[in-house]
Amino acid sequence: MQIGKNKIDDQSLLWGRFFKKAFLFGTGSFFLVAILCYFAISISFKVYKQQEHENMDAQLDIVKSRISRVMRITNLEAFNVALQISDAGTIMKIDSVGEAIIQRNPFISGIEIVPDGIITEVYPYERHKEALNLNILQLPSARASAMKAVETKKIFYAGPLELKQGGEALIARLPIFRRGKFWGFSAIIIDFDAFIEEAGMRKTNDDNVHVKFSRMDPSTGNEEVFLDFDGNYSQKKTYEFEDSNWVVSVYSAINDSVYFVLVFFILTSFMISIGAGYFIYERFKKPIILENQLDEKSKELLRQNDYFSSLINAIPDFVFIVDKDCVLLNFHSSSLEGLVDKTLNFIGKSVDDYLGKETSQKLRRKVRYTLINNEDTSHNYHLILDGKKEYFEARIVRINENEALVLVRNISKIVQANTRLYESENKYRHLVQQAPDCIFHTDTDGLILSVNKAGLAMTGYSRKDLENKNIDVCIKLDNAEENLSSYLKKTSLTSHSAIIYTANGEEIAAEVSASVAPDGTILGIARDITERKKYIDSIEQQNDKLKEIAWIQSHEVRAPLSKILSLIDYFKHSYSHATLTTEEILAHVESASHELDKKIREIVKKAEEAEK
């Protein structure tokens, strides 16, 4: 006992040292992989941010270059206009000059001549005529930018401004000096929307990069925003243009998918680190585990072997293993009953030795098909054993490319039961078809599925036409607010009077008995009660006549009879001091007798009518 205990203690100590070592290696692997993943993710994120920064720089350079191009063109056109102003302050051919400028530069919407700050000439005239005679030096919105141009003696861009003639535009004003004295301006009007499009600020090359366009108001120091971006961003770059106070800001919008991927990679790295640590841990402890599992699996295989042996012995079927040529390689049978060869001498023989030529050929084809297509098949056949015809079912299952498992079951009892069931079904089907009443079967919605011959004869429909109709169209219940199918779903219908509508439009009085089957379908019988209904109606008419006769007898006949009896009584007891003469009494008796006779004749006539 002590030796066994020491062995257990030594084994426990060995396992403890081994698992401690495996745990240390696994933990070290976890931290190593985690650090490597951290550096990889950190470097990748920095590269992404650098790329984001470069995209912003590229977009800002594009916007700057396009705006600078617009400004250069506008400056040249402003100088071109200024050179063509005469000493009188006009341009001889302002229409042709202005048309040429606008055709060359679609973003330019007009030109102005502004001597002493007063707009005297415009092009196109119809578009900008509302601005004529406007003194820009007296307008608070235009004076500061105009004076800025005069002070610096350089072209200065104002706006975007709301024009008096309508619309929003940028105005480039070039100050003109003659003999050292300020003379006025030549002004170029730039359509604001066309300017934004020309500068490429609405649509950028990168969907995550957005542009904001604003202006610093020199008088207030506040920023006026004309093209805004109100989303979340990770980086921002700004550039301010001279001679205009314009500010262009480029934003890199936060890309949720990038941060989602970042979180995903962090979690994935964490899971990889755990997996790596666990893998190393499992790797170091695997030999002992495998040895233990091998011992357990050996025991399990022994138990499974016993289990499958018991299971196979309990199978009532015959189990055969055959090759592709249907040579019997192995077999198992829990009973000798149904075997062709009771000596069990099957091994090495072909199915041709036991089955007929036709049956064996069919079985060969099934086996080959199963081996080639790896698809289970079955084959039914029969044999004459001990003078009786026995039926069998063979199920064929592929084992490998050369062998198949054949399970053979004796299905004689099943075949016999199915034969009896078929005969029984035919008998009851014949009874239904020969029944004198209409027998019908519908689906759950009341659509007729089948009807017997009597039903076809009663309705006048062909079987094809009737089986496409709803039972509610053919049968209507008397004194019922609902149709037959809905009524049956609420309550069973043991017997109810109804009307059957035939194919030629006739109405047949019927009595219907129906019920809902467990599967929701409707089974019912409809009986023609036309003659019975006529008979009942005749009896009801006779009852009405008899009631009328009884009423006449109890009321109208009794009146003249009572009168006669009264006259007789009067004659018997009051004759000595009667106030009426004999002739008068006889006259009253005669009148009452005639009235009684009339009523009796009416009763006789009513009785004769009732008999008819």
PDB file of N, CA, C and O in Angstrom, residues 53 56-61 63-64 67 201 209-216 223-225 227 229 233 235-242 245-252:
ATOM      1  N   HIS A  53      -2.245  62.602 -43.630  1.00  0.00           N
ATOM      2  CA  HIS A  53      -1.651  63.940 -43.676  1.00  0.00           C
ATOM      3  C   HIS A  53      -1.219  64.288 -45.095  1.00  0.00           C
ATOM      4  O   HIS A  53      -1.420  65.425 -45.570  1.00  0.00           O
ATOM      5  N   MET A  56      -4.189  65.202 -47.167  1.00  0.00           N
ATOM      6  CA  MET A  56      -4.642  66.567 -46.875  1.00  0.00           C
ATOM      7  C   MET A  56      -3.741  67.593 -47.560  1.00  0.00           C
ATOM      8  O   MET A  56      -4.230  68.577 -48.152  1.00  0.00           O
ATOM      9  N   ASP A  57      -2.416  67.392 -47.493  1.00  0.00           N
ATOM     10  CA  ASP A  57      -1.484  68.305 -48.157  1.00  0.00           C
ATOM     11  C   ASP A  57      -1.744  68.349 -49.653  1.00  0.00           C
ATOM     12  O   ASP A  57      -1.747  69.426 -50.274  1.00  0.00           O
ATOM     13  N   ALA A  58      -1.957  67.161 -50.238  1.00  0.00           N
ATOM     14  CA  ALA A  58      -2.191  67.102 -51.680  1.00  0.00           C
ATOM     15  C   ALA A  58      -3.469  67.846 -52.062  1.00  0.00           C
ATOM     16  O   ALA A  58      -3.501  68.600 -53.036  1.00  0.00           O
ATOM     17  N   GLN A  59      -4.542  67.642 -51.246  1.00  0.00           N
ATOM     18  CA  GLN A  59      -5.808  68.309 -51.549  1.00  0.00           C
ATOM     19  C   GLN A  59      -5.686  69.820 -51.358  1.00  0.00           C
ATOM     20  O   GLN A  59      -6.199  70.611 -52.157  1.00  0.00           O
ATOM     21  N   LEU A  60      -4.978  70.243 -50.300  1.00  0.00           N
ATOM     22  CA  LEU A  60      -4.799  71.675 -50.066  1.00  0.00           C
ATOM     23  C   LEU A  60      -3.987  72.301 -51.197  1.00  0.00           C
ATOM     24  O   LEU A  60      -4.285  73.417 -51.648  1.00  0.00           O
ATOM     25  N   ASP A  61      -2.957  71.594 -51.680  1.00  0.00           N
ATOM     26  CA  ASP A  61      -2.165  72.114 -52.801  1.00  0.00           C
ATOM     27  C   ASP A  61      -3.023  72.253 -54.052  1.00  0.00           C
ATOM     28  O   ASP A  61      -2.871  73.224 -54.813  1.00  0.00           O
ATOM     29  N   VAL A  63      -6.320  72.779 -54.167  1.00  0.00           N
ATOM     30  CA  VAL A  63      -7.219  73.929 -53.996  1.00  0.00           C
ATOM     31  C   VAL A  63      -6.440  75.237 -54.126  1.00  0.00           C
ATOM     32  O   VAL A  63      -6.877  76.196 -54.786  1.00  0.00           O
ATOM     33  N   LYS A  64      -5.269  75.300 -53.495  1.00  0.00           N
ATOM     34  CA  LYS A  64      -4.443  76.522 -53.567  1.00  0.00           C
ATOM     35  C   LYS A  64      -4.068  76.838 -55.007  1.00  0.00           C
ATOM     36  O   LYS A  64      -4.155  77.989 -55.453  1.00  0.00           O
ATOM     37  N   ILE A  67      -7.211  78.029 -56.953  1.00  0.00           N
ATOM     38  CA  ILE A  67      -7.598  79.391 -56.576  1.00  0.00           C
ATOM     39  C   ILE A  67      -6.576  80.383 -57.092  1.00  0.00           C
ATOM     40  O   ILE A  67      -6.934  81.473 -57.602  1.00  0.00           O
ATOM     41  N   MET A 201     -13.512  72.625 -54.564  1.00  0.00           N
ATOM     42  CA  MET A 201     -13.734  72.526 -53.116  1.00  0.00           C
ATOM     43  C   MET A 201     -14.950  71.684 -52.756  1.00  0.00           C
ATOM     44  O   MET A 201     -15.088  71.258 -51.620  1.00  0.00           O
ATOM     45  N   VAL A 209     -11.525  63.501 -47.218  1.00  0.00           N
ATOM     46  CA  VAL A 209     -10.966  64.852 -47.109  1.00  0.00           C
ATOM     47  C   VAL A 209     -12.025  65.851 -47.543  1.00  0.00           C
ATOM     48  O   VAL A 209     -12.639  65.707 -48.608  1.00  0.00           O
ATOM     49  N   HIS A 210     -12.280  66.878 -46.700  1.00  0.00           N
ATOM     50  CA  HIS A 210     -13.304  67.884 -46.952  1.00  0.00           C
ATOM     51  C   HIS A 210     -12.691  69.276 -46.832  1.00  0.00           C
ATOM     52  O   HIS A 210     -11.716  69.485 -46.099  1.00  0.00           O
ATOM     53  N   VAL A 211     -13.288  70.228 -47.572  1.00  0.00           N
ATOM     54  CA  VAL A 211     -12.747  71.585 -47.643  1.00  0.00           C
ATOM     55  C   VAL A 211     -13.745  72.563 -47.043  1.00  0.00           C
ATOM     56  O   VAL A 211     -14.956  72.464 -47.285  1.00  0.00           O
ATOM     57  N   LYS A 212     -13.215  73.506 -46.256  1.00  0.00           N
ATOM     58  CA  LYS A 212     -14.009  74.592 -45.690  1.00  0.00           C
ATOM     59  C   LYS A 212     -13.474  75.914 -46.255  1.00  0.00           C
ATOM     60  O   LYS A 212     -12.265  76.146 -46.277  1.00  0.00           O
ATOM     61  N   PHE A 213     -14.387  76.786 -46.724  1.00  0.00           N
ATOM     62  CA  PHE A 213     -13.996  78.075 -47.305  1.00  0.00           C
ATOM     63  C   PHE A 213     -14.637  79.181 -46.481  1.00  0.00           C
ATOM     64  O   PHE A 213     -15.848  79.189 -46.277  1.00  0.00           O
ATOM     65  N   SER A 214     -13.806  80.123 -46.010  1.00  0.00           N
ATOM     66  CA  SER A 214     -14.311  81.208 -45.166  1.00  0.00           C
ATOM     67  C   SER A 214     -13.500  82.468 -45.427  1.00  0.00           C
ATOM     68  O   SER A 214     -12.553  82.484 -46.219  1.00  0.00           O
ATOM     69  N   ARG A 215     -13.892  83.541 -44.743  1.00  0.00           N
ATOM     70  CA  ARG A 215     -13.205  84.834 -44.892  1.00  0.00           C
ATOM     71  C   ARG A 215     -13.152  85.521 -43.537  1.00  0.00           C
ATOM     72  O   ARG A 215     -14.118  85.487 -42.777  1.00  0.00           O
ATOM     73  N   MET A 216     -12.006  86.129 -43.256  1.00  0.00           N
ATOM     74  CA  MET A 216     -11.855  86.904 -42.020  1.00  0.00           C
ATOM     75  C   MET A 216     -12.290  88.332 -42.296  1.00  0.00           C
ATOM     76  O   MET A 216     -11.727  89.028 -43.152  1.00  0.00           O
ATOM     77  N   GLU A 223     -14.902  85.357 -38.354  1.00  0.00           N
ATOM     78  CA  GLU A 223     -14.809  84.489 -39.515  1.00  0.00           C
ATOM     79  C   GLU A 223     -16.191  84.287 -40.114  1.00  0.00           C
ATOM     80  O   GLU A 223     -17.141  83.910 -39.425  1.00  0.00           O
ATOM     81  N   GLU A 224     -16.304  84.542 -41.434  1.00  0.00           N
ATOM     82  CA  GLU A 224     -17.541  84.290 -42.154  1.00  0.00           C
ATOM     83  C   GLU A 224     -17.345  83.012 -42.967  1.00  0.00           C
ATOM     84  O   GLU A 224     -16.432  82.937 -43.804  1.00  0.00           O
ATOM     85  N   VAL A 225     -18.194  82.042 -42.757  1.00  0.00           N
ATOM     86  CA  VAL A 225     -18.060  80.731 -43.403  1.00  0.00           C
ATOM     87  C   VAL A 225     -19.027  80.658 -44.580  1.00  0.00           C
ATOM     88  O   VAL A 225     -20.212  80.951 -44.445  1.00  0.00           O
ATOM     89  N   LEU A 227     -18.496  77.893 -47.172  1.00  0.00           N
ATOM     90  CA  LEU A 227     -18.568  76.456 -47.473  1.00  0.00           C
ATOM     91  C   LEU A 227     -18.052  75.743 -46.234  1.00  0.00           C
ATOM     92  O   LEU A 227     -16.875  75.828 -45.907  1.00  0.00           O
ATOM     93  N   PHE A 229     -17.834  72.563 -43.145  1.00  0.00           N
ATOM     94  CA  PHE A 229     -17.738  71.126 -42.833  1.00  0.00           C
ATOM     95  C   PHE A 229     -17.991  70.978 -41.338  1.00  0.00           C
ATOM     96  O   PHE A 229     -17.259  71.529 -40.518  1.00  0.00           O
ATOM     97  N   TYR A 233     -13.455  65.292 -37.219  1.00  0.00           N
ATOM     98  CA  TYR A 233     -12.235  65.159 -38.006  1.00  0.00           C
ATOM     99  C   TYR A 233     -11.075  64.823 -37.085  1.00  0.00           C
ATOM    100  O   TYR A 233     -11.099  65.081 -35.878  1.00  0.00           O
ATOM    101  N   GLN A 235      -7.624  65.478 -38.341  1.00  0.00           N
ATOM    102  CA  GLN A 235      -6.553  66.431 -38.637  1.00  0.00           C
ATOM    103  C   GLN A 235      -7.136  67.605 -39.424  1.00  0.00           C
ATOM    104  O   GLN A 235      -8.149  67.477 -40.109  1.00  0.00           O
ATOM    105  N   LYS A 236      -6.392  68.767 -39.355  1.00  0.00           N
ATOM    106  CA  LYS A 236      -6.856  69.969 -40.035  1.00  0.00           C
ATOM    107  C   LYS A 236      -5.642  70.776 -40.495  1.00  0.00           C
ATOM    108  O   LYS A 236      -4.658  70.915 -39.780  1.00  0.00           O
ATOM    109  N   LYS A 237      -5.737  71.328 -41.729  1.00  0.00           N
ATOM    110  CA  LYS A 237      -4.708  72.222 -42.244  1.00  0.00           C
ATOM    111  C   LYS A 237      -5.386  73.462 -42.812  1.00  0.00           C
ATOM    112  O   LYS A 237      -6.444  73.353 -43.449  1.00  0.00           O
ATOM    113  N   THR A 238      -4.771  74.638 -42.605  1.00  0.00           N
ATOM    114  CA  THR A 238      -5.389  75.906 -42.992  1.00  0.00           C
ATOM    115  C   THR A 238      -4.398  76.738 -43.807  1.00  0.00           C
ATOM    116  O   THR A 238      -3.193  76.733 -43.538  1.00  0.00           O
ATOM    117  N   TYR A 239      -4.944  77.461 -44.800  1.00  0.00           N
ATOM    118  CA  TYR A 239      -4.123  78.374 -45.610  1.00  0.00           C
ATOM    119  C   TYR A 239      -4.921  79.650 -45.831  1.00  0.00           C
ATOM    120  O   TYR A 239      -6.115  79.592 -46.181  1.00  0.00           O
ATOM    121  N   GLU A 240      -4.273  80.802 -45.624  1.00  0.00           N
ATOM    122  CA  GLU A 240      -4.932  82.104 -45.793  1.00  0.00           C
ATOM    123  C   GLU A 240      -4.313  82.804 -47.001  1.00  0.00           C
ATOM    124  O   GLU A 240      -3.091  82.929 -47.112  1.00  0.00           O
ATOM    125  N   PHE A 241      -5.180  83.287 -47.903  1.00  0.00           N
ATOM    126  CA  PHE A 241      -4.722  83.964 -49.117  1.00  0.00           C
ATOM    127  C   PHE A 241      -4.539  85.457 -48.851  1.00  0.00           C
ATOM    128  O   PHE A 241      -5.397  86.105 -48.224  1.00  0.00           O
ATOM    129  N   GLU A 242      -3.440  85.968 -49.361  1.00  0.00           N
ATOM    130  CA  GLU A 242      -3.228  87.411 -49.302  1.00  0.00           C
ATOM    131  C   GLU A 242      -4.130  88.098 -50.322  1.00  0.00           C
ATOM    132  O   GLU A 242      -4.602  87.492 -51.281  1.00  0.00           O
ATOM    133  N   ASN A 245      -8.199  87.999 -47.796  1.00  0.00           N
ATOM    134  CA  ASN A 245      -8.655  87.541 -46.477  1.00  0.00           C
ATOM    135  C   ASN A 245      -9.380  86.201 -46.538  1.00  0.00           C
ATOM    136  O   ASN A 245     -10.109  85.836 -45.624  1.00  0.00           O
ATOM    137  N   TRP A 246      -9.200  85.445 -47.639  1.00  0.00           N
ATOM    138  CA  TRP A 246      -9.833  84.121 -47.744  1.00  0.00           C
ATOM    139  C   TRP A 246      -9.038  83.096 -46.943  1.00  0.00           C
ATOM    140  O   TRP A 246      -7.806  83.137 -46.905  1.00  0.00           O
ATOM    141  N   VAL A 247      -9.766  82.173 -46.339  1.00  0.00           N
ATOM    142  CA  VAL A 247      -9.150  81.101 -45.569  1.00  0.00           C
ATOM    143  C   VAL A 247      -9.694  79.767 -46.092  1.00  0.00           C
ATOM    144  O   VAL A 247     -10.915  79.573 -46.137  1.00  0.00           O
ATOM    145  N   VAL A 248      -8.781  78.908 -46.503  1.00  0.00           N
ATOM    146  CA  VAL A 248      -9.167  77.560 -46.944  1.00  0.00           C
ATOM    147  C   VAL A 248      -8.665  76.571 -45.904  1.00  0.00           C
ATOM    148  O   VAL A 248      -7.472  76.542 -45.594  1.00  0.00           O
ATOM    149  N   SER A 249      -9.602  75.762 -45.365  1.00  0.00           N
ATOM    150  CA  SER A 249      -9.256  74.748 -44.364  1.00  0.00           C
ATOM    151  C   SER A 249      -9.559  73.370 -44.928  1.00  0.00           C
ATOM    152  O   SER A 249     -10.623  73.151 -45.523  1.00  0.00           O
ATOM    153  N   VAL A 250      -8.607  72.462 -44.756  1.00  0.00           N
ATOM    154  CA  VAL A 250      -8.784  71.077 -45.219  1.00  0.00           C
ATOM    155  C   VAL A 250      -8.867  70.172 -44.005  1.00  0.00           C
ATOM    156  O   VAL A 250      -8.010  70.233 -43.114  1.00  0.00           O
ATOM    157  N   TYR A 251      -9.941  69.348 -43.947  1.00  0.00           N
ATOM    158  CA  TYR A 251     -10.186  68.458 -42.821  1.00  0.00           C
ATOM    159  C   TYR A 251     -10.099  67.010 -43.289  1.00  0.00           C
ATOM    160  O   TYR A 251     -10.559  66.666 -44.381  1.00  0.00           O
ATOM    161  N   SER A 252      -9.539  66.181 -42.440  1.00  0.00           N
ATOM    162  CA  SER A 252      -9.564  64.731 -42.660  1.00  0.00           C
ATOM    163  C   SER A 252     -10.627  64.145 -41.736  1.00  0.00           C
ATOM    164  O   SER A 252     -10.452  64.113 -40.511  1.00  0.00           O
TER     165      SER A 252
END
